[in-house]
Tab-separated table of C-alpha atoms in Angstrom:
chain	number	residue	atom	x	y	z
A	1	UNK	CA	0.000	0.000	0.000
A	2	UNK	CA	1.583	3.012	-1.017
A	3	UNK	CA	1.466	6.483	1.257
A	4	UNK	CA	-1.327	8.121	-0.416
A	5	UNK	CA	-3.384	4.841	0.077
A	6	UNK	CA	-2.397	4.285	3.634
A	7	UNK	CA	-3.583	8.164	4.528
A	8	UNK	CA	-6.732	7.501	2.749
A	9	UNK	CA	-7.138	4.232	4.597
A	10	UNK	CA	-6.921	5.778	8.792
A	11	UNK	CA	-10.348	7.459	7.594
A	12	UNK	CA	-12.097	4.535	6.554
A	13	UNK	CA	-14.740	2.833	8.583
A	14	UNK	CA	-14.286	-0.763	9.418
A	15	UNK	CA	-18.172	-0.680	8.975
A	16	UNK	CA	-20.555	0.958	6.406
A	17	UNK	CA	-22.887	3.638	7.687
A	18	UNK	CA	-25.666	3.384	4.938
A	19	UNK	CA	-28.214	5.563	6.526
A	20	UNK	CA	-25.958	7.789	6.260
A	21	UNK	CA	-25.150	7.723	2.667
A	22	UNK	CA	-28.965	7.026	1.454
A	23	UNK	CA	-29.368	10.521	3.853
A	24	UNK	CA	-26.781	12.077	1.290
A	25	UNK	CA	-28.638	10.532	-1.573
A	26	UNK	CA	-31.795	12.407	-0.216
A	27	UNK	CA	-30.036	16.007	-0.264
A	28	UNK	CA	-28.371	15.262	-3.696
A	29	UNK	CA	-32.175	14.326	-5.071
A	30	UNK	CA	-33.314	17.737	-3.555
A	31	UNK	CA	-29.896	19.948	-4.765
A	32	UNK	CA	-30.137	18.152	-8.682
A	33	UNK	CA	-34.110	18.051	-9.185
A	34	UNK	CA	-33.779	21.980	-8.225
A	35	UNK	CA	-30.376	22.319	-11.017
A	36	UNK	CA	-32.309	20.662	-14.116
A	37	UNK	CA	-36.089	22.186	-13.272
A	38	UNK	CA	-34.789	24.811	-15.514
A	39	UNK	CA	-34.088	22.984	-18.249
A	40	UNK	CA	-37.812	21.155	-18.424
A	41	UNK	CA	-39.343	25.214	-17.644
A	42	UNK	CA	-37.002	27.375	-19.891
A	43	UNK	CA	-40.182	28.243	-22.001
A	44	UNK	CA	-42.949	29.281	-19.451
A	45	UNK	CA	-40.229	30.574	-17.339
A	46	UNK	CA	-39.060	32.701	-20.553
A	47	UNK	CA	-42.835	33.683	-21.213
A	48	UNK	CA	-43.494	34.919	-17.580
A	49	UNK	CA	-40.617	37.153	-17.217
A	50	UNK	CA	-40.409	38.256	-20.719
A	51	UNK	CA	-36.850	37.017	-21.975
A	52	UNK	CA	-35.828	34.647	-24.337
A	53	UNK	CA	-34.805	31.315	-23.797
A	54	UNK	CA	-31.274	32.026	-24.094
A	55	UNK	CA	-31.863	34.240	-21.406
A	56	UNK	CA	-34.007	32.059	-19.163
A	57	UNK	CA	-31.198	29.434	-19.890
A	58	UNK	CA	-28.712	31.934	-17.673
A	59	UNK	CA	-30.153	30.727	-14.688
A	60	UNK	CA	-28.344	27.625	-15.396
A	61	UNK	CA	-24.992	29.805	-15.860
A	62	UNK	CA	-25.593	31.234	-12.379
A	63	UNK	CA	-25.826	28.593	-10.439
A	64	UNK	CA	-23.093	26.949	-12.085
A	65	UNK	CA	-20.738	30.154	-12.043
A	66	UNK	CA	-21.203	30.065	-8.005
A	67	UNK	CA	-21.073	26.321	-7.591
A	68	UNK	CA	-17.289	27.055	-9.491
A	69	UNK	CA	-16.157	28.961	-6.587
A	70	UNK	CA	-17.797	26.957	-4.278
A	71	UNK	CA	-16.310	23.816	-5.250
A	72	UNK	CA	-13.103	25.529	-4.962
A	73	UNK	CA	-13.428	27.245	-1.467
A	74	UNK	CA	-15.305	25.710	0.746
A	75	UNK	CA	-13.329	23.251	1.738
A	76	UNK	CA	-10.635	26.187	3.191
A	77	UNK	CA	-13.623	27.997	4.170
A	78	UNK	CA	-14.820	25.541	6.542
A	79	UNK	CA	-11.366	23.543	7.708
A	80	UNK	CA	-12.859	24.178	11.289
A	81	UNK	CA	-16.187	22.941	11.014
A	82	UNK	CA	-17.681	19.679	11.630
A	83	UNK	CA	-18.262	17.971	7.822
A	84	UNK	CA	-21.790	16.651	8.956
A	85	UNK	CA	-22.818	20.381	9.896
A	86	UNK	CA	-21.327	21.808	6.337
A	87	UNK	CA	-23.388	19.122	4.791
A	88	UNK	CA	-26.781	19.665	6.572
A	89	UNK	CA	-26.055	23.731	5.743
A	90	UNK	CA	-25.883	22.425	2.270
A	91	UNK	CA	-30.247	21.107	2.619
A	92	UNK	CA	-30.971	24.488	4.384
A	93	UNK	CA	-29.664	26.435	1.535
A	94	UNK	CA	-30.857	24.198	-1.308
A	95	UNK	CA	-34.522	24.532	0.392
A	96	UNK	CA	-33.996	28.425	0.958
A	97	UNK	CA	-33.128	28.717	-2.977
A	98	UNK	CA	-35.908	27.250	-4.002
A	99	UNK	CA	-38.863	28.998	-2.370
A	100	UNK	CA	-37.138	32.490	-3.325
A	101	UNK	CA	-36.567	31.303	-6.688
A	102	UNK	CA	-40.822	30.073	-7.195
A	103	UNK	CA	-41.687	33.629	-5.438
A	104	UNK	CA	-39.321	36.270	-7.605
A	105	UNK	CA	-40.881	38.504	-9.413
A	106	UNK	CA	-38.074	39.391	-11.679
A	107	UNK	CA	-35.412	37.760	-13.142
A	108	UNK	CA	-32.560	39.378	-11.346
A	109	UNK	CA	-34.263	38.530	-8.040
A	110	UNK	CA	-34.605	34.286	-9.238
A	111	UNK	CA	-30.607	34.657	-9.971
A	112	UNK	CA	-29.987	35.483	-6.319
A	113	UNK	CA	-32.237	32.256	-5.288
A	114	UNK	CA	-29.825	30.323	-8.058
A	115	UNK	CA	-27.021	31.901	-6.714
A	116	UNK	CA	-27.612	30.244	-3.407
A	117	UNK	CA	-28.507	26.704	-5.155
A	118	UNK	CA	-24.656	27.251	-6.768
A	119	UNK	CA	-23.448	27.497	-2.937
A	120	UNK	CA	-24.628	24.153	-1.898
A	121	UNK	CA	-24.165	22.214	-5.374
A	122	UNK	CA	-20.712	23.227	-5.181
A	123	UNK	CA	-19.962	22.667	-1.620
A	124	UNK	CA	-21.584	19.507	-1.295
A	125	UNK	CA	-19.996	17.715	-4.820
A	126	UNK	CA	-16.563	19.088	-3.522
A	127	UNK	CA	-17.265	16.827	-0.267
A	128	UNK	CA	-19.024	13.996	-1.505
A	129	UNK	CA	-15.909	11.746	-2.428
A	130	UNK	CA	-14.334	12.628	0.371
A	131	UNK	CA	-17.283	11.710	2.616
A	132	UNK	CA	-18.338	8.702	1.103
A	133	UNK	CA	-14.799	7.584	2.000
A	134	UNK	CA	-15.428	8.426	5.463
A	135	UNK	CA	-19.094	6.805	5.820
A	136	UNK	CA	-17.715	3.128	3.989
A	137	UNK	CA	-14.739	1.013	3.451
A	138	UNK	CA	-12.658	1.228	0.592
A	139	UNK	CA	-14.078	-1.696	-1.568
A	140	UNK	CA	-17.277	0.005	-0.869
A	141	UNK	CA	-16.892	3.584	-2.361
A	142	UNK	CA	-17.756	2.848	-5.592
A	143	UNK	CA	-20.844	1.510	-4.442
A	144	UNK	CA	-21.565	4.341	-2.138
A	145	UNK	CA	-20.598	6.821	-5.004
A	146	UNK	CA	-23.597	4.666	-7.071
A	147	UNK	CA	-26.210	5.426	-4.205
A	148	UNK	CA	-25.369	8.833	-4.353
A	149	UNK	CA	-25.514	9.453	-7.812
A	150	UNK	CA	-28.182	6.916	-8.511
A	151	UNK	CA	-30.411	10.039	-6.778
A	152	UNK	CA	-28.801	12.077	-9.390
A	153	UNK	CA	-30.530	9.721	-11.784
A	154	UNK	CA	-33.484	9.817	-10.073
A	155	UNK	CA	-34.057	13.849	-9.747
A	156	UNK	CA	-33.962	13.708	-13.627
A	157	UNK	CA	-36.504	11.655	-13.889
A	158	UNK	CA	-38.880	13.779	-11.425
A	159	UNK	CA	-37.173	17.317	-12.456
A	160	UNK	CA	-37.507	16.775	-16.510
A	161	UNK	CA	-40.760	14.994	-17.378
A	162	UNK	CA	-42.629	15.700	-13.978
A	163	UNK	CA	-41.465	19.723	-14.327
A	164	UNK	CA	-42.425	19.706	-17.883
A	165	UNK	CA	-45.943	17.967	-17.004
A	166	UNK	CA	-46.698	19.958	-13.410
A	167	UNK	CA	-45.830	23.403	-15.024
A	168	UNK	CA	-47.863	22.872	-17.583
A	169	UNK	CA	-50.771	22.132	-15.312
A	170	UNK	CA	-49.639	24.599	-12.090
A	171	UNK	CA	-47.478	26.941	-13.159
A	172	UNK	CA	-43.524	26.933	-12.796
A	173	UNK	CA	-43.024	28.514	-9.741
A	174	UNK	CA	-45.272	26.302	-7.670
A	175	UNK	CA	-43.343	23.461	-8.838
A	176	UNK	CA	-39.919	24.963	-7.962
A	177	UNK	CA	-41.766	25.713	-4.389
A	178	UNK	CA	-42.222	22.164	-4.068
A	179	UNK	CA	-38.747	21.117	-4.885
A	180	UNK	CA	-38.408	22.622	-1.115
A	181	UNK	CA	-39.504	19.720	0.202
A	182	UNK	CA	-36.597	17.150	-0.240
A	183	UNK	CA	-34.575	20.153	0.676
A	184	UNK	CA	-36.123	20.159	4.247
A	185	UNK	CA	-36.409	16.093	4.596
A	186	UNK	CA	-32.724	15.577	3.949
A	187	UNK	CA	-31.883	18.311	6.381
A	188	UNK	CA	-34.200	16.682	9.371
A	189	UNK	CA	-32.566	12.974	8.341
A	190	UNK	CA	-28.993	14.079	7.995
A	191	UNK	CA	-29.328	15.976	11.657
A	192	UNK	CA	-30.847	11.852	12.598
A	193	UNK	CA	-27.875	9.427	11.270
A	194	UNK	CA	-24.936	11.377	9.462
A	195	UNK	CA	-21.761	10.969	12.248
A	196	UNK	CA	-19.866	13.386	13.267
A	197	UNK	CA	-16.917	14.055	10.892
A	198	UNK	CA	-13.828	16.555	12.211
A	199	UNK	CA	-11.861	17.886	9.624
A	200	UNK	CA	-8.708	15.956	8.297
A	201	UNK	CA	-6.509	17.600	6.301
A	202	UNK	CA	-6.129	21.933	5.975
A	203	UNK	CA	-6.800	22.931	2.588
A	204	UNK	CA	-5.556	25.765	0.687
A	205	UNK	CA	-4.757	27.267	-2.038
A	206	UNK	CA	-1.023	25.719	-2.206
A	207	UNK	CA	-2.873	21.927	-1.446
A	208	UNK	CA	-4.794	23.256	-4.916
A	209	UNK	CA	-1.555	23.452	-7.177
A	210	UNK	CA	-0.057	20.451	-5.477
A	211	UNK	CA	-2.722	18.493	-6.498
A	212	UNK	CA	-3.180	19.724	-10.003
A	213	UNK	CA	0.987	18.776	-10.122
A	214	UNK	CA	-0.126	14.925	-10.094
A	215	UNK	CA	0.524	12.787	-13.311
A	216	UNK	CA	-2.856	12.851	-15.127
A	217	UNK	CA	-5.088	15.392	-12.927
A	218	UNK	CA	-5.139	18.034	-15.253
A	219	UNK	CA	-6.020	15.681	-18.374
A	220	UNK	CA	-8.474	13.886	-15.972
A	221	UNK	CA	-10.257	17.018	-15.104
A	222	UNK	CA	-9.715	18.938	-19.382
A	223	UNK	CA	-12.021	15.576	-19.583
A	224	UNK	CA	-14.789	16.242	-17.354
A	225	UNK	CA	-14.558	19.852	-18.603
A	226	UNK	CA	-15.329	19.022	-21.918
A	227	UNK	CA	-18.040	16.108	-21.413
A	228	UNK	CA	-19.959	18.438	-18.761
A	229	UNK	CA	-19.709	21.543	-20.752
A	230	UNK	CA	-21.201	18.993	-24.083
A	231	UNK	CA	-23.671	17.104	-21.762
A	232	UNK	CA	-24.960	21.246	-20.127
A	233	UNK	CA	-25.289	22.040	-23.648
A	234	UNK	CA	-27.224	19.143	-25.059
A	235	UNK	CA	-29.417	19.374	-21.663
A	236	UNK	CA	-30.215	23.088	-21.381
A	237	UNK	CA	-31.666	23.510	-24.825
A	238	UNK	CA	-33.366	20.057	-25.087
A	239	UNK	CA	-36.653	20.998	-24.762
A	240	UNK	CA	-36.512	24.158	-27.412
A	241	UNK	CA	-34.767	21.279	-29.689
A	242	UNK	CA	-37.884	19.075	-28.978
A	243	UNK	CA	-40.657	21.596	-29.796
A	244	UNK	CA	-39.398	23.529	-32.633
A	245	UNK	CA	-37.227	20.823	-34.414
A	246	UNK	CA	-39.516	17.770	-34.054
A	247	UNK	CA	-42.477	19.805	-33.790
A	248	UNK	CA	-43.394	17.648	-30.245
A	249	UNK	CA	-45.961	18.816	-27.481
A	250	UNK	CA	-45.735	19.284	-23.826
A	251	UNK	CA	-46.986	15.451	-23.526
A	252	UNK	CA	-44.715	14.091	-25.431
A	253	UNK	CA	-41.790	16.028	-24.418
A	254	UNK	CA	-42.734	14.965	-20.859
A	255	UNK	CA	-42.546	10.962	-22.293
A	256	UNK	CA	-39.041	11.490	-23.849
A	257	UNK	CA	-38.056	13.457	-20.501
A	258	UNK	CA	-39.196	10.366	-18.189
A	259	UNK	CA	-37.399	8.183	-20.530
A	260	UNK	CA	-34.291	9.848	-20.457
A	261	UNK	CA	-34.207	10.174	-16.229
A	262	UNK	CA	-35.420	5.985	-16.197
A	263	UNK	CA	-32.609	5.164	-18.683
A	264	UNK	CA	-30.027	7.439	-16.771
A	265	UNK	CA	-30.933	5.908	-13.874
A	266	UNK	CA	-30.215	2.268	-15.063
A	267	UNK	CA	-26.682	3.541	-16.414
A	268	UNK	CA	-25.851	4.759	-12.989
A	269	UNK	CA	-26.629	1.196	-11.569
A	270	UNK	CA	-24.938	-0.262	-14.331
A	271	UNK	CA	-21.637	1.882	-13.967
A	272	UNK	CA	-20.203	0.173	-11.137
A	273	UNK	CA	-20.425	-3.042	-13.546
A	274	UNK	CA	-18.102	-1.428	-16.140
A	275	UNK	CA	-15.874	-0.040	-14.164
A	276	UNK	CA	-14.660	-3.026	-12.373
A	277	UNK	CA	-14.062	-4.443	-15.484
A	278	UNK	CA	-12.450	-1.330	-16.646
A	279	UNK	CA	-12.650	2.434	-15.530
A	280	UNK	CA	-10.624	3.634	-18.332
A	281	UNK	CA	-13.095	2.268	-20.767
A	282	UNK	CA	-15.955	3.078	-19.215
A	283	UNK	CA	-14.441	7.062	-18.903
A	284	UNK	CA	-13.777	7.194	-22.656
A	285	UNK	CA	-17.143	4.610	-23.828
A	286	UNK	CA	-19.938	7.184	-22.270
A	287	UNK	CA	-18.506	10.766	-23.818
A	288	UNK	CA	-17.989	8.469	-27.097
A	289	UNK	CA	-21.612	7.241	-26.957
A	290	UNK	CA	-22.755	10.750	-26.098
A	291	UNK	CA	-20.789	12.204	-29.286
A	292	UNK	CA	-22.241	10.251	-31.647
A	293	UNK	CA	-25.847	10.581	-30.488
A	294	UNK	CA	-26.143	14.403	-30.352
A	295	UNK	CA	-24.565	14.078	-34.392
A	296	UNK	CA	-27.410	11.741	-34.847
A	297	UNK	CA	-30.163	13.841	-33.527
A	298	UNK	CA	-29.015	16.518	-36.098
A	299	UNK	CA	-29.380	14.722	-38.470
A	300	UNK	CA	-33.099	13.057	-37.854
A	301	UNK	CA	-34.215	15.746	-35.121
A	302	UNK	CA	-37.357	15.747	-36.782
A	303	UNK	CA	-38.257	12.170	-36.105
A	304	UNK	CA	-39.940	12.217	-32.407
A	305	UNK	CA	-40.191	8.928	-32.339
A	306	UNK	CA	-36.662	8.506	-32.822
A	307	UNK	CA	-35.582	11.348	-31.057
A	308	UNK	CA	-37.183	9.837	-27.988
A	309	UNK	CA	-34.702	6.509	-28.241
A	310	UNK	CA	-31.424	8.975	-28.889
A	311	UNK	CA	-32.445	10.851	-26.107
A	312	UNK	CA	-32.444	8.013	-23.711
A	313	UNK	CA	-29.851	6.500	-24.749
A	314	UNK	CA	-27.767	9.744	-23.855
A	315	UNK	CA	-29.429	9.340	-20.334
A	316	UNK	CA	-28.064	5.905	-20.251
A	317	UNK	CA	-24.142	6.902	-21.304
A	318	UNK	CA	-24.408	9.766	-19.014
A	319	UNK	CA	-25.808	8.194	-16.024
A	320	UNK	CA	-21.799	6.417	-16.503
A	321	UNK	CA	-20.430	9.858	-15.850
A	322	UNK	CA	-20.841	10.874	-12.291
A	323	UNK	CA	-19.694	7.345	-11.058
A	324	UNK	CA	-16.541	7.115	-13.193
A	325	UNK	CA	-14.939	9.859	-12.382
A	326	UNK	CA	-16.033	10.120	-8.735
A	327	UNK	CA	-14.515	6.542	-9.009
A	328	UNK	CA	-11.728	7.875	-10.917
A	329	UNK	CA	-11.104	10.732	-8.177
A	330	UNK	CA	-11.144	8.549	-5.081
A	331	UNK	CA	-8.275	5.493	-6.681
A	332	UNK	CA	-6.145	9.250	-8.024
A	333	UNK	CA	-5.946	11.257	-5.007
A	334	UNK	CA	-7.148	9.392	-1.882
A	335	UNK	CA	-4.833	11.447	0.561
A	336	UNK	CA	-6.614	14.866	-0.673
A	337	UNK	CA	-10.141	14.033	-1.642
A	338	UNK	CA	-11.958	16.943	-0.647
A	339	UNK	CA	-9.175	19.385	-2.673
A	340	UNK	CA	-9.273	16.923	-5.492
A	341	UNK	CA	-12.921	17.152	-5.439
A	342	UNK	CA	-12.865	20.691	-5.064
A	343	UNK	CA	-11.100	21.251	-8.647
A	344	UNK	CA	-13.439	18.246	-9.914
A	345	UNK	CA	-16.215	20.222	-8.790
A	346	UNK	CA	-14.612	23.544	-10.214
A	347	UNK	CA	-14.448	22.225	-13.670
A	348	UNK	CA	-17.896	20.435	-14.023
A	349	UNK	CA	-19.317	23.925	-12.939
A	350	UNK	CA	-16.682	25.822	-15.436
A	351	UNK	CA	-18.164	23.361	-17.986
A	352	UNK	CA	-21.828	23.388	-17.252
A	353	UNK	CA	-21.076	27.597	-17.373
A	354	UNK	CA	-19.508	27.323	-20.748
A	355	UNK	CA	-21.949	24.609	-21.808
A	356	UNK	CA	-25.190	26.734	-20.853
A	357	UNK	CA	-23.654	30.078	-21.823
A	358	UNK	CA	-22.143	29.172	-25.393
A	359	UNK	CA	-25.284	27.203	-25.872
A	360	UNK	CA	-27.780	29.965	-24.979
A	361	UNK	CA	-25.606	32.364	-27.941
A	362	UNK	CA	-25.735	29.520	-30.190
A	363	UNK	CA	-29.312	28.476	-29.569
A	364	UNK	CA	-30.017	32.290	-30.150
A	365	UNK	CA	-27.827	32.442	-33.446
A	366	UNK	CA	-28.007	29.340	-35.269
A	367	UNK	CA	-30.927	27.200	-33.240
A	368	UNK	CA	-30.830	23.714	-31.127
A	369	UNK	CA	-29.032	21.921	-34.122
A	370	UNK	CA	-26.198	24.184	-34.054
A	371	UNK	CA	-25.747	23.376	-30.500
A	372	UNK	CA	-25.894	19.561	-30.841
A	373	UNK	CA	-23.405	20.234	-33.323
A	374	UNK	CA	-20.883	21.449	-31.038
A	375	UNK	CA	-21.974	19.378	-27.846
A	376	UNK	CA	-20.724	16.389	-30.138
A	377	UNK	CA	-17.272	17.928	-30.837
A	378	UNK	CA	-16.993	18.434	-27.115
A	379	UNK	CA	-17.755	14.879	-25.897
A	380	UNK	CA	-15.534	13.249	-29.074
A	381	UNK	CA	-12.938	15.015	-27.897
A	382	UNK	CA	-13.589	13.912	-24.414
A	383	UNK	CA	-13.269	10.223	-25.444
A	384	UNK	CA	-9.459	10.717	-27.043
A	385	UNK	CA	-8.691	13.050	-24.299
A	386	UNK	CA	-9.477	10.351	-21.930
A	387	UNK	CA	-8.123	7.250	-24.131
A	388	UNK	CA	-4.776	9.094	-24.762
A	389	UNK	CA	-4.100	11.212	-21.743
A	390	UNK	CA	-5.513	10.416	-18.255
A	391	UNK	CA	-3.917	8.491	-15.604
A	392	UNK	CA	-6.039	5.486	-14.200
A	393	UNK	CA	-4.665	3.440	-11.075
A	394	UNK	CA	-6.157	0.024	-10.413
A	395	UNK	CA	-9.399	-0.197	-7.712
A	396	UNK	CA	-9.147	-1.073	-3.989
A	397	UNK	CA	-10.958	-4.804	-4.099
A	398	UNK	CA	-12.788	-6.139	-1.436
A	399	UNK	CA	-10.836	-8.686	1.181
């Protein structure tokens, strides 16, 4: 066992806390459902405070911009403070953002409420590695990191098809008010099972650099940069591809929504599969997969039927995402997981920034197609980026 390993290891439990994980899973359900509701609203929320789409489509931006900074900082920010309180601060906020952002009555006023979702979506993905290594054995991240993001999975399902359906019949901003609810739940279960966890190691911004100095981080992370900032811009303009490319209603936008959160779902179960056969192949397969399905959809958009299979079969290579590199993360840079997944963090939300922002001036320039275009050229590049450049070490296995 080498150094890094053996640090990692004095952290680990000799027994799993699962409460406290599926407690986790409950606060990422609330924090994601509240990121995507955007993405299945754009239009009526557009309509109702008179912007465009590309506009409405900054509210991704925002929250992503924030979560950037979060990622970064927080763990510095809070060296001193007990990681189960951070984490339950994490629920408060999440719920907080979401009733301003269903009451504001102008669009500067929702940013601030998305500003405050960036807070906690950065903070908490910064930690989550790190935590889940704290809450489970070794052998057992990877299945912890699956719970976790298996919620991820599951928040698209309800925060696509179920935002796309509810708005339609009660308005967008009572169904952001609702996404207050898991907000609250997680907070009362976390303060119930999650253990108390001191600080370990004081971060700063020299930890930062020495980090980013290990063989492979920075192609690792160029990676996620690029397959986030494709996957954002696929995502964000979905629905305005939907409607005004393939001509397809509320109802059957909803359908195509559902399937794409039931299929992601099933590809987050399925990633701890591939990667113990091989995480390099499963980092490189689901950007790959990705590529060639947004070049598809430009071409036979206008098919809904078919658009309906593409689209959940992107659900199903990105569901692949989270848990590789998570994965990847934890077997890279045991000794520092919560800087490692600070910069992780950092350049998801640089991505999903560049993603929503170069998408919204596309969308507004040259239409959905034109942003599938590029999305494509993103992830493809992902998948060499990955196959050429990044450093994989083998996985801890079970004794």
């Amino acid at each position: 066992m080498n150094s890094c390993t053996a640090a990692a290891a004095t952290s680990a439990p000799a027994k799993a806390a699962w409460p406290a994980v599926w407690s986790l899973g409950l606060g990422v359900f609330g924090l994601i459902t509240a990121e995507f509701l955007p993405a299945s609203l754009l239009t009526p929320m557009a309509n109702s405070l008179s912007i465009s789409e590309g506009t409405a489509g900054q509210a991704v931006t925002a929250t992503a911009l924030v979560a950037l900074f979060s990622g970064l900082l927080i763990t510095a920010a809070t060296r001193n403070i007990d990681r189960r309180w951070v984490l339950i601060f994490f629920s408060f906020l999440q719920a907080v953002s979401s009733v301003m952002v269903a009451w504001a009555p102008s669009f500067d006023l929702l940013l601030v409420g998305r500003l405050l979702l960036g807070v906690a979506l950065g903070g908490f993905w910064a930690m989550s590695t790190a935590t889940a290594m704290r809450l489970v054995p070794a052998a057992q991240v990877p299945k912890a990191l699956a719970i976790i993001f298996s919620s991820v999975s599951m928040a698209t399902v309800v925060a696509a098809p179920l935002g796309s359906f509810l708005g339609n019949l009660i308005g967008w901003r009572a169904v952001f008010a609702l996404t207050a609810l898991p907000g609250v739940l997680a907070l009362l279960w976390q303060l119930w099972v999650l253990p108390t966890m001191k600080p370990e190691n004081v971060s700063s911004l020299h930890t930062l650099i020495k980090v980013l100095k290990r063989p492979g981080v920075v192609a690792g992370l160029l990676s996620t940069i690029l397959i986030f900032s494709g996957h954002f811009a696929f995502f964000t303009y979905l629905r305005p591809f939907l409607e005004k490319v393939a001509g397809a209603g509320v109802e059957a936008i909803s359908l195509i929504l559902l399937a794409f959160g039931v299929v992601n779902f099933i590809g987050t179960s399925l990633a701890g599969h591939f990667i113990s056969r091989s995480l390099r192949h499963t980092l490189a397969l689901a950007p790959g997969l990705m590529g060639v399905l947004a070049l598809l959809l430009t071409l036979f958009g206008h098919l809904t039927l078919l658009d309906g299979v593409l689209v959940a079969l992107w659900g199903l290579a990105f569901g692949m995402v989270p848990v590789g590199w998570s994965t990847w993360l934890a077997s890279t840079v045991p000794d520092e997981a919560e800087s490692a997944g600070g910069l992780l963090v950092a350049s998801i939300q640089l991505a999903i920034s560049a993603g929503a922002a170069g998408g919204g001036i596309i969308f507004d320039m040259n239409g959905a197609t034109g942003v599938f275009t590029g999305s494509a050229l993103l992830l493809l590049a992902a998948m060499a980026t990955v196959l050429v450049a990044v450093r994989v070490r083998p996985l801890p296995t079970a004794e």
